[in-house]
């Protein structure tokens, strides 16, 4: 049974722990037998190995052998020239790889996280590498999750898991047991290594460390995925083998004919055969290819693209499919309000007049994000609301917050009481279906009117239309209130006046649509592969012109029931894959390759890594 399907008590029992955590002796013993909370990495290639790999080519080997023989028989000039060409080729290759590796190392540099654990009844702060299975960890907003954990207690908890699951907004978490076979993104009572706590606090027990975590499994897949040869490398290998065999056959034939003819000594005949071999091998080919690729790498670097291996430059020109992650790659990874709606179907952007003043007050005052010199800091949903209000010209009036009723999963709304112009107002925002049930009136063109059943149905229909476009919809409401009425949330959040709906989404990058269109004109098909929800993925694909038919979308659960052969046939048809795991992403790339395609993969998350490794480029 997976940990997410167990209760908190069952989880503690299965990992041999208690709510007070482990003792120091237990933690030491588990660290000794189970290892540390670190990811094992493959041994990096040394400069000698990288240099030797430059000579792993049949044509180069035959050329070196022929030049050595030439030198033995006195043809020193030929030997030196050939050695010089081969050496320049090798040095250029090693130099380029070294530059790229150093650049990537700078990009990957990051600080080591720490964790707050309960041991021997006390709370300690230790390096994350010292965590063991069964440790009870305390987490708070701003912290990084250092291992896979089952939540024991949660208070208004949200975690950002975009790098692992593709979820574009922070996920609400809780400690209750779940049922069914769930994808990573749906395991609301689990926290995963490398994710970040964006709101609230939690107590959780470590269920997996190091290579046993979800991130560790991805690292293991990468480590065991061999590098594939580019089309150019494959073609060069074919040419090298063919030329080498042909040259050796010709040399043998010439030597045999010369010996039968019998007019020259065996040594003279042998020198002639070797000379012809050296002449037949295009020793400049490797150097010319390397030089052309190096020039391509330099041109790409001027366009801010780091090429780790020179052969990837050529592969870019052969690509037939681009498999792209969605969150942060095709989209901005920033929630943005794109639609607002008011009763009476007042569409599009809102002016900050008297009819919408309370609507903007609700968006901005019932909000814990704040503008700073570096931008708006806070929850992505709340920062999107403040940015929208600012863009609409809203100026926050002088006010003082008197009370807050924080968001929780039961009420599905957040409320604040604010004093504005000597009056006290309760402003609230939350799930439309919940909020509407607490409203008795609606604000229409600045006038408060009774919320009839027909108007209630109109609001719900508008909410459905916005949700069908994969927008995340929030409703806003308010009421004028006095001190005795806001003693508790139940009495305060009743008799509300509905203000409007705000729909938001993580929008596509402005340049993405043009890039997809240019690829299409070049005969390259773009495919979205994401861990996010199917509706969200399809909405982005439709807007970018990647896919207009929902029948061309597949979910990770669909792939689980397919063999590799079935996936190979269907992969040529699908354009969107959603709620997929890292293994699914790699299977999709390999299925397209098996069908004879050159496949590129682009992504910026941990969950993209196996597919990035398996792709041609």
XYZ file of C-alpha atoms in Angstrom:
617
model
C 0.000 0.000 0.000
C 1.305 3.431 -0.978
C 1.912 5.890 1.854
C -0.726 8.311 0.562
C -3.376 5.586 1.067
C -2.434 5.107 4.745
C -3.506 7.132 7.734
C -0.890 9.181 9.603
C -0.794 6.565 12.361
C -0.328 3.699 9.879
C 2.480 5.611 8.150
C 4.343 6.232 11.416
C 4.025 2.550 12.273
C 5.286 1.395 8.872
C 8.426 3.596 9.055
C 9.059 2.763 12.706
C 8.612 6.245 14.123
C 6.439 8.291 16.505
C 5.092 11.865 16.513
C 8.100 12.786 18.731
C 10.487 11.554 16.023
C 13.487 9.243 16.333
C 16.168 9.082 18.969
C 19.714 10.096 18.031
C 20.787 6.436 18.337
C 18.009 5.263 15.993
C 18.874 7.962 13.450
C 22.578 7.028 13.573
C 21.814 3.331 13.068
C 19.480 4.042 10.141
C 22.068 6.327 8.537
C 24.666 3.561 8.900
C 22.452 0.873 7.318
C 20.384 2.955 4.884
C 22.922 5.498 3.699
C 22.605 9.261 3.490
C 19.989 11.466 1.907
C 22.044 12.187 -1.218
C 21.727 11.442 -4.915
C 24.515 9.344 -6.393
C 26.024 10.741 -9.552
C 27.925 9.095 -12.338
C 31.682 9.604 -12.281
C 32.544 12.628 -14.439
C 34.693 12.053 -17.504
C 38.313 13.053 -17.060
C 40.198 14.965 -19.724
C 42.141 11.824 -20.759
C 38.928 9.863 -21.346
C 37.371 12.739 -23.303
C 40.530 12.982 -25.396
C 40.585 9.239 -26.147
C 36.897 9.341 -27.168
C 37.834 11.744 -29.961
C 39.839 8.887 -31.571
C 37.036 6.270 -31.281
C 36.350 6.268 -34.997
C 37.330 3.439 -37.421
C 38.525 5.895 -40.070
C 40.716 7.790 -37.593
C 42.184 4.509 -36.277
C 43.040 3.278 -39.793
C 44.505 6.695 -40.645
C 46.739 6.680 -37.535
C 47.869 3.110 -38.263
C 48.694 4.004 -41.868
C 50.617 7.106 -40.839
C 52.639 5.132 -38.277
C 53.582 2.603 -40.938
C 54.526 5.471 -43.272
C 56.793 6.851 -40.586
C 58.424 3.470 -40.047
C 59.333 3.361 -43.706
C 60.731 6.876 -43.755
C 57.713 8.967 -44.855
C 58.059 11.288 -41.853
C 56.499 14.367 -43.460
C 53.235 12.497 -44.253
C 53.127 11.051 -40.725
C 53.545 14.465 -39.067
C 50.893 16.129 -41.246
C 48.331 13.389 -40.529
C 49.087 13.450 -36.794
C 48.690 17.239 -36.772
C 45.262 17.051 -38.448
C 44.053 14.334 -36.030
C 45.411 16.207 -32.985
C 43.742 19.498 -33.973
C 40.440 17.643 -34.427
C 40.722 16.037 -30.956
C 41.756 19.253 -29.178
C 38.872 21.206 -30.699
C 36.378 18.573 -29.564
C 37.720 18.373 -26.002
C 37.951 22.160 -25.713
C 34.339 22.695 -26.754
C 33.028 20.006 -24.362
C 35.078 21.510 -21.526
C 33.670 25.005 -22.099
C 30.105 23.691 -22.140
C 30.592 21.583 -18.991
C 31.964 24.581 -17.099
C 28.996 26.706 -18.197
C 26.507 24.024 -17.141
C 28.280 23.623 -13.776
C 27.827 27.349 -13.108
C 24.146 27.087 -13.985
C 23.648 24.123 -11.604
C 25.374 25.692 -8.591
C 22.975 25.875 -5.635
C 23.074 26.003 -1.835
C 22.629 22.775 0.166
C 19.284 22.726 2.061
C 18.810 22.131 5.789
C 15.945 20.506 7.703
C 14.256 20.984 11.096
C 13.773 17.552 12.709
C 12.491 16.145 15.978
C 15.018 13.892 17.709
C 15.156 12.826 21.348
C 12.086 14.979 21.965
C 13.886 18.153 20.826
C 13.866 20.115 17.589
C 17.190 20.290 15.730
C 18.339 21.905 12.490
C 20.541 19.508 10.521
C 21.916 19.275 6.959
C 19.333 17.673 4.690
C 21.892 15.006 3.775
C 21.601 13.626 7.344
C 17.864 12.911 7.173
C 16.842 9.256 7.544
C 13.625 7.358 6.915
C 11.309 7.859 9.890
C 12.549 11.358 10.812
C 9.707 13.705 11.779
C 10.270 17.073 10.092
C 8.748 20.495 10.755
C 8.192 22.672 7.680
C 7.159 26.276 7.117
C 6.632 28.698 4.250
C 9.791 29.439 2.282
C 11.445 26.116 3.099
C 12.574 23.399 0.700
C 11.371 19.822 1.114
C 14.523 17.715 1.497
C 13.065 14.185 1.144
C 9.784 12.462 0.278
C 7.392 12.805 3.209
C 3.880 11.842 4.340
C 2.104 14.803 5.979
C 1.027 14.203 9.579
C -0.333 17.691 10.348
C -0.981 20.603 7.983
C -2.033 24.188 8.584
C -3.025 26.149 5.445
C -0.274 24.243 3.620
C 0.650 24.798 -0.016
C 3.635 23.409 -1.917
C 5.070 24.321 -5.310
C 5.798 21.143 -7.282
C 6.078 22.554 -10.814
C 9.584 21.168 -11.410
C 8.454 17.638 -10.520
C 4.801 17.424 -11.583
C 4.314 20.327 -13.995
C 1.566 21.807 -11.773
C 1.599 25.518 -12.646
C 0.255 26.765 -9.283
C 1.058 25.755 -5.694
C -0.883 22.695 -4.521
C -3.011 22.672 -1.371
C -1.906 19.892 0.978
C -3.524 18.052 3.883
C -2.895 15.039 6.133
C -5.915 12.826 5.373
C -5.566 9.413 3.694
C -6.440 9.153 -0.021
C -7.950 6.394 -2.133
C -7.261 4.984 -5.597
C -4.225 4.900 -7.871
C -3.087 8.522 -7.999
C -0.509 10.365 -10.090
C 2.133 12.384 -8.228
C 0.278 15.624 -8.772
C -2.844 14.235 -7.085
C -1.143 12.949 -3.925
C -2.257 15.855 -1.752
C -0.971 14.334 1.512
C 2.606 13.821 0.270
C 5.528 16.215 -0.046
C 8.299 15.462 -2.516
C 11.999 16.184 -2.424
C 13.015 19.449 -4.182
C 9.529 21.027 -3.908
C 9.048 24.265 -1.952
C 6.592 25.272 0.776
C 4.831 28.445 -0.387
C 2.316 28.832 2.450
C 1.452 27.435 5.865
C 3.182 24.965 8.155
C 3.328 21.198 8.440
C 4.709 18.255 10.362
C 5.646 15.303 8.158
C 7.465 11.978 8.442
C 10.213 11.023 5.988
C 9.182 8.001 3.902
C 12.045 7.943 1.380
C 15.513 9.469 1.115
C 18.228 9.807 -1.523
C 17.833 7.556 -4.529
C 14.536 6.144 -3.194
C 12.755 9.507 -3.546
C 10.823 10.444 -6.682
C 13.694 12.753 -7.658
C 16.144 9.906 -6.936
C 14.231 7.583 -9.248
C 14.544 10.180 -11.980
C 18.291 10.443 -11.304
C 18.570 6.653 -11.555
C 16.764 6.639 -14.901
C 19.133 9.298 -16.201
C 22.186 7.411 -14.964
C 21.032 4.224 -16.696
C 20.037 5.913 -19.947
C 22.879 5.662 -22.425
C 23.747 8.575 -24.680
C 22.485 8.093 -28.216
C 24.419 8.960 -31.348
C 23.293 11.891 -33.445
C 22.343 11.373 -37.129
C 25.696 12.879 -38.140
C 27.614 10.544 -35.829
C 25.730 7.537 -37.187
C 26.359 8.561 -40.790
C 30.041 9.298 -40.120
C 30.425 5.897 -38.454
C 28.862 4.204 -41.481
C 31.170 6.085 -43.868
C 34.199 5.346 -41.674
C 33.497 1.615 -41.516
C 32.811 1.387 -45.240
C 35.919 3.367 -46.192
C 38.102 1.439 -43.755
C 36.999 -1.923 -45.147
C 37.339 -0.776 -48.766
C 40.814 0.708 -48.154
C 42.080 -2.427 -46.414
C 40.754 -4.631 -49.243
C 42.418 -2.410 -51.881
C 45.710 -2.408 -49.944
C 45.643 -6.180 -49.662
C 44.808 -6.522 -53.368
C 47.621 -4.142 -54.424
C 50.127 -5.937 -52.217
C 49.023 -9.326 -53.574
C 49.227 -8.152 -57.225
C 52.625 -6.530 -56.599
C 54.021 -9.713 -55.112
C 52.669 -11.839 -57.970
C 53.994 -9.368 -60.556
C 57.364 -9.721 -58.848
C 59.156 -6.655 -60.277
C 59.671 -4.909 -56.894
C 60.757 -5.955 -53.454
C 58.071 -6.813 -50.868
C 59.025 -3.708 -48.849
C 58.512 -1.415 -51.853
C 55.188 -3.025 -52.694
C 54.069 -2.658 -49.055
C 55.033 1.047 -48.968
C 53.002 1.634 -52.157
C 49.978 -0.150 -50.670
C 50.192 1.938 -47.474
C 50.640 5.154 -49.496
C 47.479 4.409 -51.458
C 45.655 3.715 -48.184
C 46.733 7.069 -46.776
C 45.742 8.822 -50.009
C 42.338 7.075 -50.130
C 41.326 8.092 -46.613
C 39.910 11.655 -46.490
C 41.964 12.685 -43.471
C 40.654 16.224 -43.705
C 37.019 15.125 -43.402
C 37.006 14.840 -39.596
C 38.767 18.186 -39.228
C 36.419 19.936 -41.661
C 33.306 18.516 -39.921
C 34.671 19.528 -36.514
C 35.509 23.026 -37.773
C 32.059 23.536 -39.305
C 30.324 22.315 -36.123
C 32.553 24.536 -33.972
C 31.554 27.543 -36.071
C 27.921 26.522 -35.583
C 28.437 26.340 -31.815
C 29.928 29.848 -31.818
C 26.963 31.197 -33.779
C 24.540 29.527 -31.367
C 26.370 30.960 -28.345
C 25.792 34.463 -29.748
C 22.070 33.596 -29.629
C 22.357 32.581 -25.942
C 22.308 28.816 -26.559
C 24.915 26.639 -24.830
C 25.776 23.593 -26.968
C 27.314 20.857 -24.791
C 28.238 18.584 -27.695
C 29.099 19.971 -31.095
C 27.183 17.261 -32.959
C 23.939 18.630 -31.505
C 24.260 21.590 -33.884
C 23.804 19.309 -36.876
C 21.010 17.364 -35.161
C 18.989 20.550 -34.729
C 18.722 20.759 -38.504
C 17.285 17.223 -38.731
C 14.575 17.504 -36.048
C 11.099 16.281 -37.012
C 9.402 16.424 -33.585
C 9.863 18.865 -30.714
C 8.502 17.466 -27.458
C 8.073 20.361 -25.077
C 7.257 20.688 -21.410
C 4.480 23.225 -20.757
C 5.000 24.978 -17.432
C 7.766 27.561 -17.635
C 8.742 26.476 -21.147
C 5.752 27.251 -23.353
C 4.073 29.241 -20.586
C 5.341 32.011 -18.310
C 4.946 30.006 -15.056
C 3.136 33.075 -13.719
C -0.601 33.170 -13.043
C -2.317 36.041 -14.876
C -5.907 37.290 -14.769
C -7.235 37.069 -18.319
C -11.025 37.377 -17.799
C -13.425 39.073 -15.399
C -17.223 38.777 -15.367
C -20.020 40.678 -13.661
C -23.753 40.038 -13.401
C -25.352 41.447 -16.521
C -22.480 39.983 -18.567
C -20.236 43.045 -18.362
C -17.317 41.350 -20.206
C -13.603 41.766 -20.596
C -11.446 44.211 -18.669
C -12.986 46.236 -15.870
C -12.777 49.989 -15.378
C -12.252 51.132 -11.795
C -15.479 53.107 -11.555
C -18.086 53.085 -8.800
C -19.633 49.827 -10.050
C -16.407 47.875 -9.654
C -14.727 49.702 -6.756
C -15.720 47.019 -4.252
C -14.692 44.275 -6.700
C -11.136 45.632 -6.835
C -11.137 46.237 -3.084
C -11.974 42.545 -2.605
C -9.186 41.434 -4.955
C -6.535 43.637 -3.321
C -7.560 43.965 0.340
C -8.521 40.326 0.830
C -4.976 39.470 -0.161
C -1.690 38.813 1.653
C 0.661 39.548 -1.250
C 2.444 42.879 -1.380
C 4.175 45.011 -4.030
C 7.905 45.538 -3.411
C 10.803 47.090 -5.288
C 11.490 43.644 -6.787
C 7.897 43.008 -7.849
C 4.815 41.566 -6.143
C 5.765 38.983 -3.518
C 3.402 36.243 -2.332
C 1.065 33.485 -3.450
C 0.933 33.300 -7.299
C -2.863 33.567 -7.366
C -2.886 36.621 -5.099
C -0.030 38.339 -6.919
C -1.990 37.885 -10.178
C -5.004 39.689 -8.648
C -2.883 42.651 -7.481
C -1.144 42.898 -10.866
C -4.508 42.887 -12.659
C -5.932 45.632 -10.428
C -2.821 47.765 -10.932
C -3.013 47.332 -14.715
C -6.672 48.436 -14.619
C -5.674 51.691 -12.897
C -6.954 50.787 -9.432
C -5.524 52.855 -6.572
C -5.900 51.279 -3.144
C -7.762 53.640 -0.813
C -6.554 54.262 2.759
C -7.735 51.340 4.867
C -6.925 49.312 7.967
C -7.336 45.556 8.261
C -9.267 44.697 11.418
C -9.499 40.928 11.086
C -8.666 38.023 8.791
C -10.358 34.664 8.322
C -7.620 32.663 6.500
C -8.381 30.325 3.644
C -8.979 26.698 4.561
C -10.011 23.653 2.542
C -13.372 23.318 4.328
C -14.635 26.901 3.704
C -12.750 27.284 0.388
C -12.574 31.044 0.854
C -10.585 33.794 2.547
C -12.077 36.917 4.141
C -10.786 40.119 5.700
C -12.511 42.936 7.536
C -11.215 46.348 6.436
C -12.065 49.855 7.604
C -12.472 52.076 4.530
C -13.688 55.687 4.799
C -14.936 55.164 8.365
C -16.979 52.098 7.398
C -16.179 48.440 8.067
C -16.445 46.017 5.142
C -15.945 42.283 4.923
C -14.281 41.372 1.632
C -14.050 37.743 0.583
C -12.808 35.667 -2.340
C -12.990 31.933 -2.978
C -14.524 29.022 -4.890
C -17.505 30.334 -6.906
C -19.936 27.516 -6.023
C -19.267 27.959 -2.275
C -19.293 31.747 -2.297
C -22.461 32.090 -4.363
C -24.361 29.894 -1.904
C -23.629 32.524 0.792
C -24.752 35.496 -1.308
C -28.208 37.076 -1.062
C -27.586 40.079 -3.312
C -25.479 41.120 -6.297
C -23.885 44.418 -7.300
C -25.004 45.417 -10.811
C -23.731 48.691 -12.285
C -23.133 50.077 -8.798
C -26.571 49.097 -7.493
C -27.304 46.327 -4.979
C -30.122 44.052 -6.208
C -31.644 40.816 -4.930
C -29.857 37.700 -6.163
C -32.685 35.772 -7.833
C -32.450 32.150 -8.932
C -32.122 33.213 -12.565
C -29.210 35.494 -11.704
C -27.650 32.760 -9.592
C -27.904 30.396 -12.584
C -26.353 33.112 -14.781
C -23.334 33.355 -12.460
C -22.863 29.571 -12.344
C -23.096 29.360 -16.158
C -20.425 32.066 -16.504
C -18.233 30.182 -14.040
C -18.673 26.995 -16.081
C -17.759 28.768 -19.336
C -14.573 30.168 -17.807
C -13.629 26.842 -16.188
C -14.156 25.010 -19.506
C -11.309 27.123 -20.904
C -9.059 25.803 -18.111
C -9.165 29.113 -16.236
C -8.839 29.045 -12.463
C -11.912 30.989 -11.358
C -12.333 32.977 -8.126
C -15.519 34.731 -7.015
C -15.501 37.973 -5.000
C -18.150 39.254 -2.595
C -18.549 41.787 0.218
C -20.857 43.178 2.890
C -20.899 46.135 5.219
C -20.350 44.770 8.713
C -20.188 45.760 12.380
C -17.913 44.432 15.146
C -20.279 41.863 16.738
C -20.919 40.276 13.317
C -17.330 39.259 12.642
C -16.683 37.348 15.836
C -16.445 34.160 13.751
C -16.292 33.177 10.075
C -19.727 31.525 9.975
C -21.613 34.649 11.021
C -19.348 37.027 9.112
C -19.441 35.121 5.776
C -23.224 35.226 5.327
C -25.667 37.589 3.646
C -22.985 38.572 1.133
C -23.289 40.689 -2.004
C -21.788 39.077 -5.110
C -19.275 41.275 -6.959
C -17.874 39.293 -9.861
C -15.638 36.492 -11.179
C -11.938 36.604 -12.026
C -10.460 33.920 -14.284
C -6.724 33.325 -14.436
C -4.293 30.973 -16.110
C -0.569 30.528 -16.606
C -0.506 32.123 -20.098
C 1.703 31.119 -23.015
C 4.918 33.041 -23.526
C 4.376 35.798 -26.107
C 7.080 34.369 -28.388
C 5.848 30.751 -28.147
C 2.992 30.987 -30.653
C 5.258 32.408 -33.364
C 7.921 29.768 -32.614
C 5.366 26.941 -32.957
C 4.105 28.397 -36.239
C 7.642 28.731 -37.640
C 8.367 25.124 -36.690
C 5.168 24.004 -38.432
C 6.188 25.836 -41.616
C 9.544 24.039 -41.436
C 7.770 20.654 -41.202
C 8.470 20.181 -37.482
C 5.623 18.919 -35.287
C 5.346 20.277 -31.729
C 4.047 18.021 -28.948
C 3.232 19.112 -25.373
C 4.237 16.658 -22.627
C 3.302 17.875 -19.140
C 2.445 16.715 -15.658
C -0.284 19.363 -15.416
C -4.051 18.801 -15.773
C -5.369 17.683 -19.212
C -7.792 20.634 -19.526
C -5.016 23.140 -18.803
C -2.627 21.454 -21.232
C -5.240 21.359 -24.000
C -6.162 25.016 -23.476
C -2.521 26.062 -23.900
C -2.065 23.755 -26.914
C -5.174 25.206 -28.571
C -4.053 28.796 -28.017
C -0.587 28.059 -29.424
C -1.988 26.296 -32.490
C -0.521 22.912 -31.522
C -3.804 21.031 -31.201
C -7.471 21.899 -31.794
C -8.999 18.453 -31.213
C -9.252 16.991 -27.712
C -9.165 13.510 -29.265
C -5.471 14.126 -29.923
C -4.776 14.392 -26.173
C -3.717 11.509 -23.916
C -3.226 11.160 -20.163
C -0.535 9.262 -18.298
C -3.116 6.680 -17.212
C -3.820 5.954 -20.912
C -0.123 5.247 -21.547
C 0.049 2.755 -18.667
C -2.267 0.457 -20.591
C -0.226 0.580 -23.817
C 2.685 -1.593 -24.859
C 5.696 0.141 -26.427
C 4.499 -1.055 -29.835
C 1.027 0.426 -29.369
C 2.473 3.691 -28.121
C 4.770 3.858 -31.151
C 1.735 3.758 -33.473
C -0.340 6.245 -31.490
C 2.504 8.670 -30.731
C 2.486 9.801 -34.368
C -1.102 10.998 -33.824
C -1.162 12.525 -30.330
C -0.217 16.177 -29.842
C -0.781 16.632 -26.082
C 0.150 14.372 -23.154
C -0.976 15.423 -19.668
C -0.611 14.130 -16.102
C 2.432 12.139 -17.221
C 5.353 10.935 -15.120
C 9.059 11.278 -16.011
C 9.041 7.648 -17.249
C 6.060 8.419 -19.501
C 7.939 11.380 -21.007
C 10.912 9.183 -21.832
C 8.637 6.465 -23.351
C 6.994 9.058 -25.620
C 10.365 10.315 -26.903
C 11.562 6.760 -27.556
C 8.298 5.817 -29.283
C 8.739 8.683 -31.751
C 12.380 7.718 -32.299
C 11.402 4.087 -32.884
C 9.120 5.295 -35.670
C 12.195 6.734 -37.408
C 11.981 10.356 -36.263
C 14.678 12.692 -34.973
C 13.275 14.051 -31.707
C 14.171 17.171 -29.721
C 13.069 17.630 -26.103
C 12.884 20.951 -24.310
C 12.041 21.491 -20.644
C 13.243 23.089 -17.420
C 11.969 20.741 -14.699
C 13.411 17.771 -12.844
C 10.649 15.641 -14.355
C 11.917 16.459 -17.866
C 15.423 15.106 -17.251
C 14.962 11.448 -18.421
C 13.313 12.587 -21.666
C 16.028 15.215 -22.184
C 18.661 12.489 -21.849
C 16.849 10.108 -24.223
C 16.124 12.678 -26.957
C 18.334 13.180 -30.008
C 18.849 16.772 -28.906
